[in-house]
Tab-separated table of C-alpha atoms in Angstrom:
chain	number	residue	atom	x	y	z
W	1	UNK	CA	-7.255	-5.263	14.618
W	2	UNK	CA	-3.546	-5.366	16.334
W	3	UNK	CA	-4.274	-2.103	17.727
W	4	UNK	CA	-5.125	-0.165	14.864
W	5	UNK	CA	-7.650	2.382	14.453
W	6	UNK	CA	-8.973	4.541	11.278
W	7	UNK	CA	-11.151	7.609	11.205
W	8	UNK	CA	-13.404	8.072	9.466
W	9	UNK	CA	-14.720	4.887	8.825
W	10	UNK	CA	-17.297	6.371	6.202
W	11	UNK	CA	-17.007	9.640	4.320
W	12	UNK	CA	-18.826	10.789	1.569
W	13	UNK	CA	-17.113	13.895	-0.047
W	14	UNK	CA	-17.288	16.324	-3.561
W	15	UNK	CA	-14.806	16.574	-5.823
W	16	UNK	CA	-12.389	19.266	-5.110
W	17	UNK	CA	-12.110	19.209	-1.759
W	18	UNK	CA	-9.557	18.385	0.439
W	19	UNK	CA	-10.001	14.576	2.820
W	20	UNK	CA	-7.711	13.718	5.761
W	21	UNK	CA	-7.420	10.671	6.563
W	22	UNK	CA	-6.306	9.199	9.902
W	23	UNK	CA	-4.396	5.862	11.180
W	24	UNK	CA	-3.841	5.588	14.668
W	25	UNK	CA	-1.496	2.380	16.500
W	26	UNK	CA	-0.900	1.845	20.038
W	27	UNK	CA	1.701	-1.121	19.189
W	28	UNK	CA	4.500	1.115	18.616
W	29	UNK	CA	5.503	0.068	15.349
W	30	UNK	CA	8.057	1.234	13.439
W	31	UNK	CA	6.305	1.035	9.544
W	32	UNK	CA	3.050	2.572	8.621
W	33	UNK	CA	1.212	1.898	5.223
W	34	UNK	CA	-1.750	3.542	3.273
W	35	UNK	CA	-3.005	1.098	0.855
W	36	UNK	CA	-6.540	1.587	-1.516
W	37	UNK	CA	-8.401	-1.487	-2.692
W	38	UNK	CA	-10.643	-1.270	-5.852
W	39	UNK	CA	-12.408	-4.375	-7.303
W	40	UNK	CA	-10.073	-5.598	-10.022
W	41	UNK	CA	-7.264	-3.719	-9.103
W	42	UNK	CA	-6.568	-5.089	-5.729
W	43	UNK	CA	-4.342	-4.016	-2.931
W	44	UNK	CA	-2.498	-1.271	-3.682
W	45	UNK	CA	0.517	0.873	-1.709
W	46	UNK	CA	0.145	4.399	-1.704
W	47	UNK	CA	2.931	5.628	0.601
W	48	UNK	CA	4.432	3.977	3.800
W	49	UNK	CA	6.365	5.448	6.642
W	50	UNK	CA	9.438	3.680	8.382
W	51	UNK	CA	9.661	6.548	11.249
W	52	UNK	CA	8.852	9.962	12.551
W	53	UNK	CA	8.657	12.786	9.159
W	54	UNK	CA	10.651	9.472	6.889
W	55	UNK	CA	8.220	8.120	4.163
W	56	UNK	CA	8.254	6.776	0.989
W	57	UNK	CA	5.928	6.521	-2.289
W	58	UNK	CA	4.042	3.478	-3.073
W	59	UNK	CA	2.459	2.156	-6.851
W	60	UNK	CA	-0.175	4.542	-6.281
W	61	UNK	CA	1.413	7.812	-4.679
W	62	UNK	CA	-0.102	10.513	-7.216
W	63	UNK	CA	-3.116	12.744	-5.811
W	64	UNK	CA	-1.719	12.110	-2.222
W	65	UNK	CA	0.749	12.811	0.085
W	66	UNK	CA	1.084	11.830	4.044
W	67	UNK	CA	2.661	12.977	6.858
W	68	UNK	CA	4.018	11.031	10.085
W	69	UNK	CA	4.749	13.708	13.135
W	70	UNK	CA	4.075	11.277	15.759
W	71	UNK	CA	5.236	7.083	16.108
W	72	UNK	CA	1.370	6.533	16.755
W	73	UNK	CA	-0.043	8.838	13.723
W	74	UNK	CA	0.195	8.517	10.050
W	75	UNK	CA	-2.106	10.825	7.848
W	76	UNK	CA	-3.109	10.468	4.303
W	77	UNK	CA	-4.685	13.594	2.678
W	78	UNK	CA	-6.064	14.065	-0.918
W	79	UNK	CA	-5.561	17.286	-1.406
W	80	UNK	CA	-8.266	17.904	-4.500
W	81	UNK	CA	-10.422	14.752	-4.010
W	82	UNK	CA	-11.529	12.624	-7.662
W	83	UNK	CA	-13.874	10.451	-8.529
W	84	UNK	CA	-11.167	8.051	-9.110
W	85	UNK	CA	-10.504	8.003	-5.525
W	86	UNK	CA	-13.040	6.473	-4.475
W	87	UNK	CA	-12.011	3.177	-2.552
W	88	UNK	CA	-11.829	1.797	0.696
W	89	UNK	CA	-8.437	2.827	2.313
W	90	UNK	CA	-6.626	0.523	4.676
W	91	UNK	CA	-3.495	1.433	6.937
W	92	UNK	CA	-1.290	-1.374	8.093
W	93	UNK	CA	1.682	-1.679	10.440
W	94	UNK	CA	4.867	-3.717	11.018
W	95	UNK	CA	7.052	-4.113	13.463
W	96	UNK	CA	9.691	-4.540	10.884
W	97	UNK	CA	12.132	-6.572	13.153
W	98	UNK	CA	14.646	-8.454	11.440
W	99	UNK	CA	13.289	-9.855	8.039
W	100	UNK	CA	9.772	-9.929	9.408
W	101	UNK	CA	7.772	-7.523	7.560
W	102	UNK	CA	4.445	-9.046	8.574
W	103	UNK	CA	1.384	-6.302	7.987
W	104	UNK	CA	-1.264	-5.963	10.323
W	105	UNK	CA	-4.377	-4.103	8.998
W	106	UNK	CA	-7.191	-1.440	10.270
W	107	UNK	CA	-10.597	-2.155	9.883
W	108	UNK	CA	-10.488	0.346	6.738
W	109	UNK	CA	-12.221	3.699	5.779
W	110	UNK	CA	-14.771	4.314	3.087
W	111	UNK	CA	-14.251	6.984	1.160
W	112	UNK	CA	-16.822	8.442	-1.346
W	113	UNK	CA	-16.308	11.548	-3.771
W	114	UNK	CA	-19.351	12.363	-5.677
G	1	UNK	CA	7.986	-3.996	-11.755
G	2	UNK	CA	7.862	-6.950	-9.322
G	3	UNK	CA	4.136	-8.833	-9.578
G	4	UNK	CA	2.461	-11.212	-7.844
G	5	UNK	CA	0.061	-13.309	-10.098
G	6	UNK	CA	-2.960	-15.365	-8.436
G	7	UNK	CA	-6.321	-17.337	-9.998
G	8	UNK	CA	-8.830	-15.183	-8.805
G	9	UNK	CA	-11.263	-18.071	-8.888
G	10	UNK	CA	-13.474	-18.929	-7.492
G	11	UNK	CA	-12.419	-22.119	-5.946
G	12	UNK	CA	-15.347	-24.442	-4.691
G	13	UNK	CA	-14.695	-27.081	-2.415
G	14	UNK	CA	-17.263	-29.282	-0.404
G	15	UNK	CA	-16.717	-29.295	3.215
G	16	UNK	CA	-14.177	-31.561	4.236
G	17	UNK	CA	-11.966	-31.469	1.388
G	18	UNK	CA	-8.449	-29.605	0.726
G	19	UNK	CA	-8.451	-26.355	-0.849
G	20	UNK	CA	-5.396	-25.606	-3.018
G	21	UNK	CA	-4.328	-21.887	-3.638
G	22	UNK	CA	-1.619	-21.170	-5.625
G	23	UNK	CA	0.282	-17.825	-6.238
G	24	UNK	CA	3.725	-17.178	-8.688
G	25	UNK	CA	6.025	-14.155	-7.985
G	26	UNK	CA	8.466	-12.459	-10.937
G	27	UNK	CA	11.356	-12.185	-8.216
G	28	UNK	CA	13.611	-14.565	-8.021
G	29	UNK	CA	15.306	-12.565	-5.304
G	30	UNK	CA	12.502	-12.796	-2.592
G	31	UNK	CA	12.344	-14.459	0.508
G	32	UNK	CA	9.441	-13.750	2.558
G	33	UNK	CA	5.564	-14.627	1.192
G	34	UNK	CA	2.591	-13.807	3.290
G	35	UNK	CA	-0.849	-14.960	2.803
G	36	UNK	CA	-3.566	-13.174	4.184
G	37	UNK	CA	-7.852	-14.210	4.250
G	38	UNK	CA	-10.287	-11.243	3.745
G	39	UNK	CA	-13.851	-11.653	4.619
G	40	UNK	CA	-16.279	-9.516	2.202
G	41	UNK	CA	-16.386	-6.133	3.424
G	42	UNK	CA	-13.445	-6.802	6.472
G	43	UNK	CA	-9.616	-6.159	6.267
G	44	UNK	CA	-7.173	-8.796	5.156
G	45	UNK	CA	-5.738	-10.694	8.042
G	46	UNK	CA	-2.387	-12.005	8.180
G	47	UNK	CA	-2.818	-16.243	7.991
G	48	UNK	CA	0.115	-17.323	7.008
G	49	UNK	CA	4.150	-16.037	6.755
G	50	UNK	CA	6.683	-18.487	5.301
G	51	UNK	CA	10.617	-17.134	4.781
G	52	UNK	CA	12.205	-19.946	3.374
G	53	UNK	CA	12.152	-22.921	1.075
G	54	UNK	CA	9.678	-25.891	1.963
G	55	UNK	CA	6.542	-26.572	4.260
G	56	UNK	CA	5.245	-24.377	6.876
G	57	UNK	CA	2.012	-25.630	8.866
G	58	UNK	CA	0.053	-24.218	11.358
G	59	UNK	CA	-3.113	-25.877	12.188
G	60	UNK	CA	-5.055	-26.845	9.222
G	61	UNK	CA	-2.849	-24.519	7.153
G	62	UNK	CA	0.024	-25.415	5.324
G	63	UNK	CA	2.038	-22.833	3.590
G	64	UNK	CA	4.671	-24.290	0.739
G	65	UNK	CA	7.405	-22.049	-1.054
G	66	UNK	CA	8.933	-23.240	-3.950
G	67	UNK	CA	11.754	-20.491	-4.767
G	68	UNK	CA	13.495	-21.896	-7.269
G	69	UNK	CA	10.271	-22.115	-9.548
G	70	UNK	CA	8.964	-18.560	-8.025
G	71	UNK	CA	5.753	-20.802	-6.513
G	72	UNK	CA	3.525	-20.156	-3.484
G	73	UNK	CA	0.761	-22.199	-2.183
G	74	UNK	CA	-1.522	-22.365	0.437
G	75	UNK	CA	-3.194	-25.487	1.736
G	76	UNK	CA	-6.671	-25.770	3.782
G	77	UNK	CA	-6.876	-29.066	4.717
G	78	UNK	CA	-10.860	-30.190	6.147
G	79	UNK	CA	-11.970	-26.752	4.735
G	80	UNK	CA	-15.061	-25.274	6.530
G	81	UNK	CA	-18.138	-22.973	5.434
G	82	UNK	CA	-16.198	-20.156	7.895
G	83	UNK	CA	-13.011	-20.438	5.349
G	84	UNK	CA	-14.843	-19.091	2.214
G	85	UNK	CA	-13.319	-16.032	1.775
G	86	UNK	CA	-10.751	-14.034	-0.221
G	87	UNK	CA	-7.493	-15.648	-0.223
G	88	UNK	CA	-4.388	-12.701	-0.982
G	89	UNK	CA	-0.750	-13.745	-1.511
G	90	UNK	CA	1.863	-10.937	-0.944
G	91	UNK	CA	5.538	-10.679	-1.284
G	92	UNK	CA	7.916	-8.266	-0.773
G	93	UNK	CA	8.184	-4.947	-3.781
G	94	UNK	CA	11.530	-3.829	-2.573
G	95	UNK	CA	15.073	-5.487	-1.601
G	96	UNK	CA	14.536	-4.955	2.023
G	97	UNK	CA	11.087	-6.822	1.871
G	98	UNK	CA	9.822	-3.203	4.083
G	99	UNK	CA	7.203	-2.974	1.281
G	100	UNK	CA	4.496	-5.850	0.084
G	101	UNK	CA	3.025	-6.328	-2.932
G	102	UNK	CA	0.017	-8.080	-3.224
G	103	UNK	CA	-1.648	-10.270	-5.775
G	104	UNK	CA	-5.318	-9.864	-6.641
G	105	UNK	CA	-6.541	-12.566	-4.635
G	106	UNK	CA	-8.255	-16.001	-4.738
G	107	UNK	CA	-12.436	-16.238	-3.681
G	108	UNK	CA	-12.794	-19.436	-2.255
G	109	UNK	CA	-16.381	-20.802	-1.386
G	110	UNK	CA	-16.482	-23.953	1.053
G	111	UNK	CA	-20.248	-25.584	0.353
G	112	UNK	CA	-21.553	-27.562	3.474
């Protein structure tokens, strides 16, 4: 998984609670992504990160924000989980060299709020 | 809005044949297009990258952008029971091609 890591990998949460998600890269890379899939909706961006504290909103950014403090490290909380956030949540990087923007994914987290 | 529009099948092919997935972009501005395979329950993994005009091939892939009708395909020539999976075309959502958007995806099922 090009040196990507996510944790949790499963969570099951209540509504109304805060969730932190975590992405984790050892390749150094300059862009970080949060993306949600849902069946029917597909991939979706929900903020990205092209350096230490810079990010940016994606399609999806309301409900969550993210924070970047470290190169390696790029966080994605719900702050008041809902039921509509239940997906699976992938991070991606890119070395974003030139025009190549190629993503590499995590392995995903599953997130649950009953 | 850019958008990135794609059959979302499925596609069956018999083993041993071509498989032919197509995918149309709104942006006539946009000059990378990445296809990517997801396995049921996995992550997508990147396939396939193509930046300009024509043929790209890489084993038994062949990736073919058509810019001036806004057209991406993806060819899997002797397809194989290990290639039935979720096929995902993305391009890029801003000028600067930082951010992707994908489309929905293409299931294709390879029958042995």
């Amino acid at each position: 998984d090009a040196g990507i890591t996510q944790s949790p990998r499963h969570k099951v949460t209540e509504t109304g609670t805060p969730v932190t998600l975590r992405c984790h890269q050892t390749e150094n890379h300059r862009y970080m992504y949060w993306y949600r899939q849902d069946p029917g909706h597909g991939l979706r961006l929900i903020h990205y990160s092209y350096g230490v504290k810079d990010t940016d909103k994606g399609e999806v950014s309301d409900g969550y924000s993210v924070s970047r403090s470290k190169t390696e490290d790029f966080l994605l909380t719900l702050e008041s989980a809902t039921s509509s956030q239940t997906s699976v949540y992938f991070c991606a990087i890119s070395r974003g060299v030139g025009h190549s923007y190629e993503q590499y994914f995590g392995p995903g987290t599953r997130l649950t709020v009953t | 809005q850019k958008e990135v529009e794609q059959n979302s099948g499925p596609l069956s092919v018999p083993e041993g044949a071509i498989a032919s997935l197509n995918c149309t972009y709104s942006d006539r501005v946009s000059q990378s297009f990445f296809w990517y395979r997801q396995y049921s329950g996995k992550s997508p993994e990147l396939i396939m990258s193509i930046y300009s005009n024509g043929d790209k091939e890489d084993g038994r892939f062949t990736a073919q952008l058509n810019k001036a009708s806004q057209y991406v395909s993806l060819l899997i020539r002797d397809s194989q029971p290990s290639d039935s999976a979720t096929y995902l075309c993305a391009g890029p959502s801003n000028q600067a091609g930082t951010a992707l958007i994908f489309g929905k995806g293409t299931t294709l099922s390879v029958s042995s």
